[in-house]
PDB file of C-alpha atoms in Angstrom:
ATOM      1  CA  MET A   1      10.186  19.530  -1.502  1.00 36.00           C
ATOM      2  CA  LEU A   2       7.754  19.831   1.347  1.00 40.00           C
ATOM      3  CA  SER A   3       6.145  23.596   0.903  1.00 42.00           C
ATOM      4  CA  LYS A   4       3.857  25.125   3.681  1.00 45.00           C
ATOM      5  CA  SER A   5       1.591  25.635   1.071  1.00 44.00           C
ATOM      6  CA  ALA A   6       1.202  21.812   1.174  1.00 44.00           C
ATOM      7  CA  LEU A   7       0.487  21.023   4.327  1.00 47.00           C
ATOM      8  CA  LYS A   8      -2.292  23.984   4.885  1.00 50.00           C
ATOM      9  CA  MET A   9      -0.088  26.299   6.514  1.00 49.00           C
ATOM     10  CA  PRO A  10      -2.228  28.321   8.974  1.00 46.00           C
ATOM     11  CA  THR A  11      -2.500  31.774   9.034  1.00 39.00           C
ATOM     12  CA  LYS A  12      -1.309  34.067  11.893  1.00 35.00           C
ATOM     13  CA  HIS A  13      -3.926  33.663  14.343  1.00 38.00           C
ATOM     14  CA  HIS A  14      -3.520  30.118  14.633  1.00 64.00           C
ATOM     15  CA  ILE A  15       0.282  30.984  16.768  1.00 72.00           C
ATOM     16  CA  LEU A  16       0.461  31.313  20.099  1.00 74.00           C
ATOM     17  CA  VAL A  17       3.978  32.666  21.170  1.00 79.00           C
ATOM     18  CA  LEU A  18       3.630  31.951  25.209  1.00 76.00           C
ATOM     19  CA  GLY A  19       7.192  33.416  25.838  1.00 82.00           C
ATOM     20  CA  GLU A  20      10.246  31.105  24.239  1.00 85.00           C
ATOM     21  CA  VAL A  21       7.159  28.461  23.136  1.00 89.00           C
ATOM     22  CA  GLU A  22       5.317  28.770  20.137  1.00 89.00           C
ATOM     23  CA  CYS A  23       1.905  26.473  19.316  1.00 90.00           C
ATOM     24  CA  TRP A  24       0.964  26.013  15.957  1.00 88.00           C
ATOM     25  CA  GLN A  25      -2.617  24.733  15.482  1.00 89.00           C
ATOM     26  CA  VAL A  26      -2.570  22.140  12.779  1.00 89.00           C
ATOM     27  CA  HIS A  27      -5.628  21.511  10.695  1.00 86.00           C
ATOM     28  CA  ALA A  28      -6.138  18.041  10.854  1.00 85.00           C
ATOM     29  CA  ARG A  29      -9.371  16.183   8.875  1.00 74.00           C
ATOM     30  CA  THR A  30     -11.940  17.362   8.779  1.00 76.00           C
ATOM     31  CA  THR A  31     -13.514  18.854  11.856  1.00 82.00           C
ATOM     32  CA  ASN A  32      -9.812  18.606  14.489  1.00 88.00           C
ATOM     33  CA  TYR A  33      -6.958  19.996  15.667  1.00 91.00           C
ATOM     34  CA  ILE A  34      -3.213  18.869  16.009  1.00 93.00           C
ATOM     35  CA  TYR A  35      -1.430  21.245  18.496  1.00 93.00           C
ATOM     36  CA  ILE A  36       2.346  21.165  18.359  1.00 94.00           C
ATOM     37  CA  LEU A  37       4.537  23.621  20.445  1.00 94.00           C
ATOM     38  CA  PHE A  38       8.205  23.713  20.302  1.00 92.00           C
ATOM     39  CA  SER A  39      10.217  25.121  22.987  1.00 92.00           C
ATOM     40  CA  HIS A  40      13.789  26.575  21.514  1.00 83.00           C
ATOM     41  CA  SER A  41      15.215  27.368  24.602  1.00 87.00           C
ATOM     42  CA  HIS A  42      15.065  23.883  25.410  1.00 88.00           C
ATOM     43  CA  GLY A  43      14.890  21.979  22.319  1.00 88.00           C
ATOM     44  CA  ARG A  44      11.787  20.432  23.195  1.00 94.00           C
ATOM     45  CA  VAL A  45       8.638  19.350  21.217  1.00 96.00           C
ATOM     46  CA  ALA A  46       5.389  18.395  22.377  1.00 97.00           C
ATOM     47  CA  VAL A  47       2.089  16.880  20.184  1.00 97.00           C
ATOM     48  CA  VAL A  48      -1.366  17.202  21.719  1.00 96.00           C
ATOM     49  CA  ASP A  49      -3.740  15.093  20.511  1.00 95.00           C
ATOM     50  CA  PRO A  50      -2.467  13.702  17.649  1.00 95.00           C
ATOM     51  CA  GLY A  51      -4.749  12.072  15.311  1.00 94.00           C
ATOM     52  CA  ASP A  52      -3.053  11.571  12.532  1.00 94.00           C
ATOM     53  CA  ALA A  53       0.957  11.048  12.734  1.00 96.00           C
ATOM     54  CA  GLN A  54       2.051  11.957   8.961  1.00 95.00           C
ATOM     55  CA  ILE A  55       0.368  15.671   9.409  1.00 93.00           C
ATOM     56  CA  VAL A  56       2.768  15.903  12.762  1.00 95.00           C
ATOM     57  CA  LEU A  57       6.189  13.685  10.930  1.00 96.00           C
ATOM     58  CA  ASP A  58       5.782  16.885   7.745  1.00 92.00           C
ATOM     59  CA  TRP A  59       5.495  19.978   9.743  1.00 91.00           C
ATOM     60  CA  LEU A  60       8.320  18.833  12.277  1.00 92.00           C
ATOM     61  CA  LYS A  61      10.277  18.520   8.911  1.00 92.00           C
ATOM     62  CA  LEU A  62       8.795  21.248   7.929  1.00 88.00           C
ATOM     63  CA  CYS A  63      10.183  22.952  11.143  1.00 86.00           C
ATOM     64  CA  ASN A  64      13.226  21.700  10.847  1.00 88.00           C
ATOM     65  CA  TYR A  65      12.809  19.419  14.397  1.00 90.00           C
ATOM     66  CA  GLN A  66      13.793  15.822  14.240  1.00 92.00           C
ATOM     67  CA  ARG A  67      11.698  15.094  17.811  1.00 95.00           C
ATOM     68  CA  VAL A  68       8.560  14.483  19.835  1.00 98.00           C
ATOM     69  CA  ASP A  69       9.873  14.544  23.385  1.00 98.00           C
ATOM     70  CA  ASP A  70       5.644  14.123  25.028  1.00 98.00           C
ATOM     71  CA  ILE A  71       2.465  13.599  23.981  1.00 97.00           C
ATOM     72  CA  PHE A  72      -0.607  15.018  26.048  1.00 97.00           C
ATOM     73  CA  VAL A  73      -4.257  13.342  24.909  1.00 96.00           C
ATOM     74  CA  THR A  74      -7.202  15.232  25.706  1.00 91.00           C
ATOM     75  CA  HIS A  75      -9.426  11.957  25.050  1.00 91.00           C
ATOM     76  CA  HIS A  76      -9.662   8.844  23.897  1.00 91.00           C
ATOM     77  CA  HIS A  77     -11.629   8.892  20.612  1.00 89.00           C
ATOM     78  CA  ALA A  78      -9.434   7.924  17.534  1.00 88.00           C
ATOM     79  CA  ASP A  79      -9.445  11.304  15.844  1.00 87.00           C
ATOM     80  CA  HIS A  80      -7.928  12.242  18.987  1.00 91.00           C
ATOM     81  CA  THR A  81      -5.292   9.298  19.495  1.00 94.00           C
ATOM     82  CA  ALA A  82      -4.654   7.334  15.695  1.00 95.00           C
ATOM     83  CA  GLY A  83      -1.043   8.614  15.734  1.00 96.00           C
ATOM     84  CA  ILE A  84       0.379   8.235  19.059  1.00 97.00           C
ATOM     85  CA  ALA A  85       1.452   4.491  18.430  1.00 97.00           C
ATOM     86  CA  GLU A  86       3.602   5.257  15.098  1.00 97.00           C
ATOM     87  CA  LEU A  87       4.945   8.773  16.656  1.00 98.00           C
ATOM     88  CA  LYS A  88       6.100   6.805  20.279  1.00 98.00           C
ATOM     89  CA  GLU A  89       7.561   4.315  18.434  1.00 97.00           C
ATOM     90  CA  LEU A  90       9.623   6.616  15.937  1.00 98.00           C
ATOM     91  CA  PHE A  91      10.496   8.916  19.522  1.00 98.00           C
ATOM     92  CA  GLN A  92      10.264   6.578  22.433  1.00 98.00           C
ATOM     93  CA  CYS A  93       8.158  10.304  23.857  1.00 97.00           C
ATOM     94  CA  ASN A  94       6.052   9.699  26.805  1.00 97.00           C
ATOM     95  CA  VAL A  95       2.326   9.953  26.596  1.00 97.00           C
ATOM     96  CA  TYR A  96      -0.076  11.498  28.888  1.00 97.00           C
ATOM     97  CA  GLY A  97      -3.643  11.773  29.564  1.00 93.00           C
TER      98      GLY A  97
END
């Protein structure tokens, strides 16, 4: 069973709630973050800068989500884009940026 502590669950200051959207700042590698946004009323999931697909997949499992609908990329360095191909293949999601 995947535990939140194994994924370095962020403290409360890493969660931003905007209305019905939760934005999680997930630590990735040593100095980067992946942002995962959950829209509970629409059932949509978006990911920003997925530098590691496995981290995103672990968080989806932890949060009981089965999909990614959209990926947003802030810039095209490998530490922000390395997980895009795998996530796009698994979920046929839109990629912007």
